[in-house]
Every structure is written in structure tokens, then in C-alpha cells.
Coordinates of C-alpha atoms in Angstrom, one line a residue:
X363 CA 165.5 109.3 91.7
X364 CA 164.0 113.1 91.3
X365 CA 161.3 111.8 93.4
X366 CA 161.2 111.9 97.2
X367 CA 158.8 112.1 100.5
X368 CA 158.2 115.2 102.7
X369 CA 157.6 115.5 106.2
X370 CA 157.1 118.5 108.1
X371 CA 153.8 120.9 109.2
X372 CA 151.3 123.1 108.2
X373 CA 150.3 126.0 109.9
X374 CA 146.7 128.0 109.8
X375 CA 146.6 131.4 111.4
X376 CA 143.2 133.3 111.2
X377 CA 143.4 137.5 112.5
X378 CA 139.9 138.7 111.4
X379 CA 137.4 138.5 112.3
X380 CA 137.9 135.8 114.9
X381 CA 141.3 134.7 116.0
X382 CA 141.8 131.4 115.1
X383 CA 145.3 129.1 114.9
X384 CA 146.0 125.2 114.2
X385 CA 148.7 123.3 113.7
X386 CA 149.0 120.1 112.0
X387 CA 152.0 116.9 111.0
X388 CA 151.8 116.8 107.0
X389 CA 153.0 114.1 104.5
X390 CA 152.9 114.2 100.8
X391 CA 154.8 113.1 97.7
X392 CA 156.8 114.8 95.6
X393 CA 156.3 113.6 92.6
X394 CA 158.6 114.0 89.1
X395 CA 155.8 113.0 86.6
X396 CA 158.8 111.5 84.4
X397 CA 159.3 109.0 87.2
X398 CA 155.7 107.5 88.2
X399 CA 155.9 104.0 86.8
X400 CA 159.4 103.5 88.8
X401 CA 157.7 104.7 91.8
X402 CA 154.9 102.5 91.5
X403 CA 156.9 99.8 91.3
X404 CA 158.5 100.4 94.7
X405 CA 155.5 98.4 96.8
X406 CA 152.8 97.1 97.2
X407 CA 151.7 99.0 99.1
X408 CA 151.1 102.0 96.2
X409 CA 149.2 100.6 93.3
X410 CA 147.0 102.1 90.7
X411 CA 144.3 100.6 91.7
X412 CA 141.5 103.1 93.9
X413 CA 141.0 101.3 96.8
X414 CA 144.9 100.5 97.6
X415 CA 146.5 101.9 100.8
X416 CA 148.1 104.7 98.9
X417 CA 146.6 105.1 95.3
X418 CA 148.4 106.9 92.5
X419 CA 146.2 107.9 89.5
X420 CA 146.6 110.5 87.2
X421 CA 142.9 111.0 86.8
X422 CA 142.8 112.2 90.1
X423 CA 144.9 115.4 88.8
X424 CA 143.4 117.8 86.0
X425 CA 140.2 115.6 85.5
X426 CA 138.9 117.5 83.1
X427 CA 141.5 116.7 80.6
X428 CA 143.1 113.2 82.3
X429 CA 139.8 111.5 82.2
X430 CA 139.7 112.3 78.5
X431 CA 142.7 110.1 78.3
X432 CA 145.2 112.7 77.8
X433 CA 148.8 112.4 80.2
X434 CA 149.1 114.5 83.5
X435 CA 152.3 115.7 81.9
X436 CA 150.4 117.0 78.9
X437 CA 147.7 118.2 80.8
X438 CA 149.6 120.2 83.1
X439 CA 151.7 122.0 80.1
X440 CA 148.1 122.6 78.0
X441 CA 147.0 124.6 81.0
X442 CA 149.9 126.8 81.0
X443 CA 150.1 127.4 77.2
X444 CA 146.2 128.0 77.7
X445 CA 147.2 130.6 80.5
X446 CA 150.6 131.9 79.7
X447 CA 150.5 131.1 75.7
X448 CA 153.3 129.1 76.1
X449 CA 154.4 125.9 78.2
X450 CA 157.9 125.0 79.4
X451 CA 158.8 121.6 78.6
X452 CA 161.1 120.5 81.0
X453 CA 160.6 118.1 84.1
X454 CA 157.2 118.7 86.0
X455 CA 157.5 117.8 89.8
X456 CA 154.1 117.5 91.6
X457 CA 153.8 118.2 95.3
X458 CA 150.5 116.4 96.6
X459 CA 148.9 113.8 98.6
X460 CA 148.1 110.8 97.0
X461 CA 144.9 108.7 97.5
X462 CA 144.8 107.1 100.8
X463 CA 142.0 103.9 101.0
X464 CA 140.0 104.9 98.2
X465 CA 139.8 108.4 99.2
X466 CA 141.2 111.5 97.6
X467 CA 141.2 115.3 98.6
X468 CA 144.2 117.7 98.5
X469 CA 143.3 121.4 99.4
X470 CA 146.1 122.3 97.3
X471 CA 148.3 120.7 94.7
X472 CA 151.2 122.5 93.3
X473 CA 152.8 121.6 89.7
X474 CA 156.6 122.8 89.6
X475 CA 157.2 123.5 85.9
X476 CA 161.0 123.6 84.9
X477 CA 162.2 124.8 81.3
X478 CA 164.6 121.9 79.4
X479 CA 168.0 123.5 81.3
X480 CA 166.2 123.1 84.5
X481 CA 165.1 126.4 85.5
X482 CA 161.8 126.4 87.1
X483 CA 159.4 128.5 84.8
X484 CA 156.0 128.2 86.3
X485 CA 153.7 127.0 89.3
X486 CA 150.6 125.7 88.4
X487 CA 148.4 125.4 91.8
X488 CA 145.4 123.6 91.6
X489 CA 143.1 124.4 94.4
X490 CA 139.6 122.3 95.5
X491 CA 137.3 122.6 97.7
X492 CA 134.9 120.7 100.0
X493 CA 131.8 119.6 100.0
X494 CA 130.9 121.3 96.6
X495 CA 134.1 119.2 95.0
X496 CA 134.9 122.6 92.5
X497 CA 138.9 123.1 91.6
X498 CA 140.5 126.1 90.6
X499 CA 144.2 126.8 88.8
X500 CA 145.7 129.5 89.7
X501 CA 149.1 129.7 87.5
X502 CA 152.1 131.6 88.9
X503 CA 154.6 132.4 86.0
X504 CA 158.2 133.0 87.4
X505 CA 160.3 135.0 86.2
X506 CA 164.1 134.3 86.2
X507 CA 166.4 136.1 88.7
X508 CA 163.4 137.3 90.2
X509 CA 162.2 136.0 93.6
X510 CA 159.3 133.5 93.9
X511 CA 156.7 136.0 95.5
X512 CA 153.4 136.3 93.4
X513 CA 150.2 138.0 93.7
X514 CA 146.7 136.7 92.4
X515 CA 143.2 138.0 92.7
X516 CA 141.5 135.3 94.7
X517 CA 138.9 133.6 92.6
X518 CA 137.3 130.8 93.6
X519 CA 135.5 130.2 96.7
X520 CA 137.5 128.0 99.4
X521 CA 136.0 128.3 102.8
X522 CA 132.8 129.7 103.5
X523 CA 134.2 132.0 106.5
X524 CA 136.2 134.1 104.0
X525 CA 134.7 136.2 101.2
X526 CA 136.2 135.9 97.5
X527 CA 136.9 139.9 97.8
X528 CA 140.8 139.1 98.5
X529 CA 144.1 139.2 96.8
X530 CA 146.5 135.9 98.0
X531 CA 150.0 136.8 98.4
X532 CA 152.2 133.6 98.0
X533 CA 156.2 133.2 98.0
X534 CA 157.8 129.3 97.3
X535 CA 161.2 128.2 98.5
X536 CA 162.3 125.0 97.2
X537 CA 165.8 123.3 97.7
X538 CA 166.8 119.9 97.7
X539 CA 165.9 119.1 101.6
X540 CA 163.1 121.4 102.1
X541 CA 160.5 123.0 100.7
X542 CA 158.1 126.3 102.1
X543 CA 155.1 128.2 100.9
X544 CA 153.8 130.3 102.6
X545 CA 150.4 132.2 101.3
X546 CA 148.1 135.1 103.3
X547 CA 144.8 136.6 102.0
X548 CA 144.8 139.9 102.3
X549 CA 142.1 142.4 102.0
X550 CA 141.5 146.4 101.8
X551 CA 145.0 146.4 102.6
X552 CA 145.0 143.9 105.5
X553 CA 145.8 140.3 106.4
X554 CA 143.3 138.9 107.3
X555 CA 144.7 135.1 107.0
X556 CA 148.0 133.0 106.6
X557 CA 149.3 129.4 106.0
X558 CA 152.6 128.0 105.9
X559 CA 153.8 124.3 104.6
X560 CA 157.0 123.7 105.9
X561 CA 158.4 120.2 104.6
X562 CA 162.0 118.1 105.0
X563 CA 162.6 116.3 101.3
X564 CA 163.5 112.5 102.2
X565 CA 164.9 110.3 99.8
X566 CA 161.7 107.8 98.3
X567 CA 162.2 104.2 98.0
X568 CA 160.7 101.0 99.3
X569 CA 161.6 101.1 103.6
X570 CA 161.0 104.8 103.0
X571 CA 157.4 104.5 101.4
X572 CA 156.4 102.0 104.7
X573 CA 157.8 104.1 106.9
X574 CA 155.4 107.3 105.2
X575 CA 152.8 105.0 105.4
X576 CA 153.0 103.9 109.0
X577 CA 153.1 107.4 110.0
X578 CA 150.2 108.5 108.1
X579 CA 148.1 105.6 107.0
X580 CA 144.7 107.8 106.6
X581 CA 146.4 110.9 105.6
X582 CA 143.3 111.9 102.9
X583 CA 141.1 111.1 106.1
X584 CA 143.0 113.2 108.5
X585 CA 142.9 116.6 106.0
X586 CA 139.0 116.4 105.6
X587 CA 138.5 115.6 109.4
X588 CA 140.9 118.7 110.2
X589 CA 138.5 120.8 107.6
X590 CA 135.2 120.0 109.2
X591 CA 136.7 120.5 112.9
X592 CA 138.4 123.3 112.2
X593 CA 134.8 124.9 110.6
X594 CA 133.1 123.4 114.0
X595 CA 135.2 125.4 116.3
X596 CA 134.9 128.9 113.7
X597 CA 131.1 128.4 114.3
X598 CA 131.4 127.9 117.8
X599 CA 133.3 131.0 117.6
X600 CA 130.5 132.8 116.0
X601 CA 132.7 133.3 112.4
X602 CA 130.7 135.0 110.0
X603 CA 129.7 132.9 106.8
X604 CA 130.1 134.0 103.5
X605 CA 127.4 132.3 100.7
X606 CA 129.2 130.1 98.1
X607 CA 130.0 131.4 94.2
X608 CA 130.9 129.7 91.3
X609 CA 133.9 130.9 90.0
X610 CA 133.3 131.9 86.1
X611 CA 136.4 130.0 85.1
X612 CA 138.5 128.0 86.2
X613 CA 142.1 129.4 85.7
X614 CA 143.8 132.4 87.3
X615 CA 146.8 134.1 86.2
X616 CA 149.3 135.7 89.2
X617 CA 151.8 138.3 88.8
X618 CA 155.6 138.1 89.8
X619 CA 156.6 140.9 92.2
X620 CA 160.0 141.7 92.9
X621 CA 159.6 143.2 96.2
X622 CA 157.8 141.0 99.2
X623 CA 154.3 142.2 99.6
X624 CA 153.7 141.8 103.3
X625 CA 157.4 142.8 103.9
X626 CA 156.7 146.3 102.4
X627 CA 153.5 146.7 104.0
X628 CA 154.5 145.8 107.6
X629 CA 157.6 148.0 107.2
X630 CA 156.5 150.8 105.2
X631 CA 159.8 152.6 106.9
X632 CA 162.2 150.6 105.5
X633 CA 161.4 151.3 101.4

């Protein structure tokens, strides 16, 4: 099975205009969209069904086409010929959190697009937010040979303690035990924030999907509690707020570039 669980952390560091840090254990599914009716039938204790103690429904990904009653693989590969004017058509792998007791939010999803011979030809993010319930795409085409380091004009507003005036600079690493992004916003030529997911690839089957359970039986829960605390201590900090925007649309296009964009700003010296 293509499929498999990931445990590791994610990590929030905030340098303007407050100093801010957290630090949290992560779970979530990566998902080979070829593969979802052998992983529900693992257990019980995934079903299709809203309320179960982990939920997986394709509605809950690309609404705006799945609940139209089109596939999440088809959905995922309209986007990207909408974006890119073309769509690789090879295996789609879907890092995410799946619904936990009727609830689902995911901050971030990412879609890992390969071409037939395997090569991975696009990352399709899809971004929400909370409590206006808005999603974004940004896609990140990749070039091959060239590193997995993109660049994209933030558009769609996250958080209300950072303004929509940023560029996010992201770089993927994915091998067959672990997977890393890392992203910073950066503006007027400075970070101003970074976040790393750092995960360990486990094999998926039925002990497995208890054991991910057991360890994080509310894990929809647990990421909007973090949100809202985290947002209590930035006010108690005094964290300027930004007003809310609607973004204009709702896909973004990044650019590949072959040199790392915090690395040649931090060491200007060395280039």
C-alpha cells in the first residue's frame, strides 16, 4: 500500500512584530487517492459516515467541485489544468487530516501530483481558514531536476495578525520515511514568519490506524483549540490585527526557483 500514517511536529515561529513560538505533536494521513476504498476498509473505526471517529469523505476536499458529484481525483487534476493548462495524470497522494467526530478543519492540505512515470509534477495546497470557513489553492508547478523551493504572492487572508502584503517562500522534501515543508512569509525583504511540518511515514494498516487513533483521538479538535489559544496569547501580547479581505479568486500560481530564497538572503556573501 502507497498509503501510510505520519507522525512527527509542527513548529510556529513568529519575529515581527511580537516574538512568538509553539510547538505542537501532529498526525495526518497520507493518502494515495487510488487507494481510498482499501483503506476504508481497514476498520471500523474510519467510515464514510460524518460523525465516525475518523471520517473520510471526499466532499470534504475541493467542495466546490466534489459536492457537485465530481471525484477528488478529477477535481484535483481540473484545478491544475485550470491553473497550469495542463494536469499530470499520474497518482495523486493527499497529505491531510481527516475528520475526527464529525469535525473537520485542516489549515493546510497538500495534493502531490505525480506524472504516469512517477515523477512528481505539481503541489496543489489548499489552504482554509477560521472562523470565516474561506479556502484558497495555491498551485506549485515543479519543475524536474530543479529543487522543490517555490515562491507565491500571498493571497488570501489566513490569520488576522499578519497582513496579505507578503510573499510565502515554501521548499517540500518527501521520501519514503519522512516528509518536511517548511514555508516563511516574508515581507519588504524580511521574515517576518516560519512554520515547519516535520513527519516519520509509518506503514497504514489495521493495528496501525488504532494505534493513530489512540494517540490522537480529537486531532480536528486539538488544531482549532491550538488556533484560538495561540490568537489569545498574540492579543495578550498586544499583536497588531490586520482587517479580513476576500481574496478575488481562489487559485494562486507559485513559481519554481532554483536557488533557496532565505538561503540567498541570509548569506548574501556566499552567491
Amino acid at each position: 500500500m502507497n498509503s501510510s500514517l505520519c507522525y512527527g511536529w509542527i513548529d510556529h515561529r513568529r519575529q515581527a512584530p511580537r516574538a512568538h513560538a509553539f510547538r505542537y505533536p501532529i498526525g495526518m494521513f497520507y493518502l494515495d487517492l487510488a487507494e481510498q476504498e482499501q483503506v476504508l476498509g481497514l476498520s471500523r473505526l474510519l467510515r464514510p459516515w460524518r460523525a465516525a471517529p475518523l471520517c473520510w469523505r471526499e466532499r470534504d476536499y475541493l467542495p466546490a467541485l466534489t459536492r457537485q458529484g465530481m471525484a477528488l481525483t478529477q477535481a484535483v487534476r481540473d484545478t491544475l489544468q485550470q491553473a497550469l493548462g495542463s494536469a499530470p495524470q499520474g497518482a495523486i497522494h493527499l497529505l491531510t487530516q481527516p475528520r475526527s467526530w464529525g469535525l473537520s478543519f485542516n489549515p493546510v492540505s497538500f495534493y502531490f501530483c505525480h506524472e504516469l512515470d512517477g515523477r512528481l509534477a505539481a503541489i496543489l495546497c489548499e489552504v482554509r481558514n477560521t472562523p470565516w470557513r474561506e479556502r484558497h489553492h495555491y498551485v506549485l508547478p515543479v519543475l524536474a531536476g530543479e529543487p522543490h523551493t517555490f515562491r507565491v504572492a500571498k493571497s488570501f487572508h489566513v490569520s488576522p495578525f499578519l497582513p496579505r502584503d507578503m510573499d510565502y517562500h515554501m521548499r517540500f522534501l518527501i521520501q519514503d520515511s519522512h516528509i518536511r515543508v517548511r514555508m516563511e512569509n516574508w515581507r519588504a525583504g524580511h521574515k517576518v514568519f516560519e512554520a515547519d511540518l516535520a513527519l516519520q511515514r509509518r506503514p497504514l494498516d489495521a493495528p496501525a490506524l488504532r494505534r493513530y487513533f489512540l494517540a490522537f483521538p480529537w486531532m480536528s479538535l486539538r488544531t482549532l483549540s491550538a488556533i484560538y489559544w495561540q490568537a489569545l496569547r498574540l492579543l495578550f501580547k498586544r499583536t497588531s490585527l490586520h482587517d479580513h479581505q476576500a481574496s478575488q479568486s481562489d487559485l494562486s500560481v507559485g513559481e519554481t526557483v532554483q536557488k533557496d530564497p532565505v538561503h540567498a538572503r541570509t548569506h548574501p556573501e556566499r552567491h
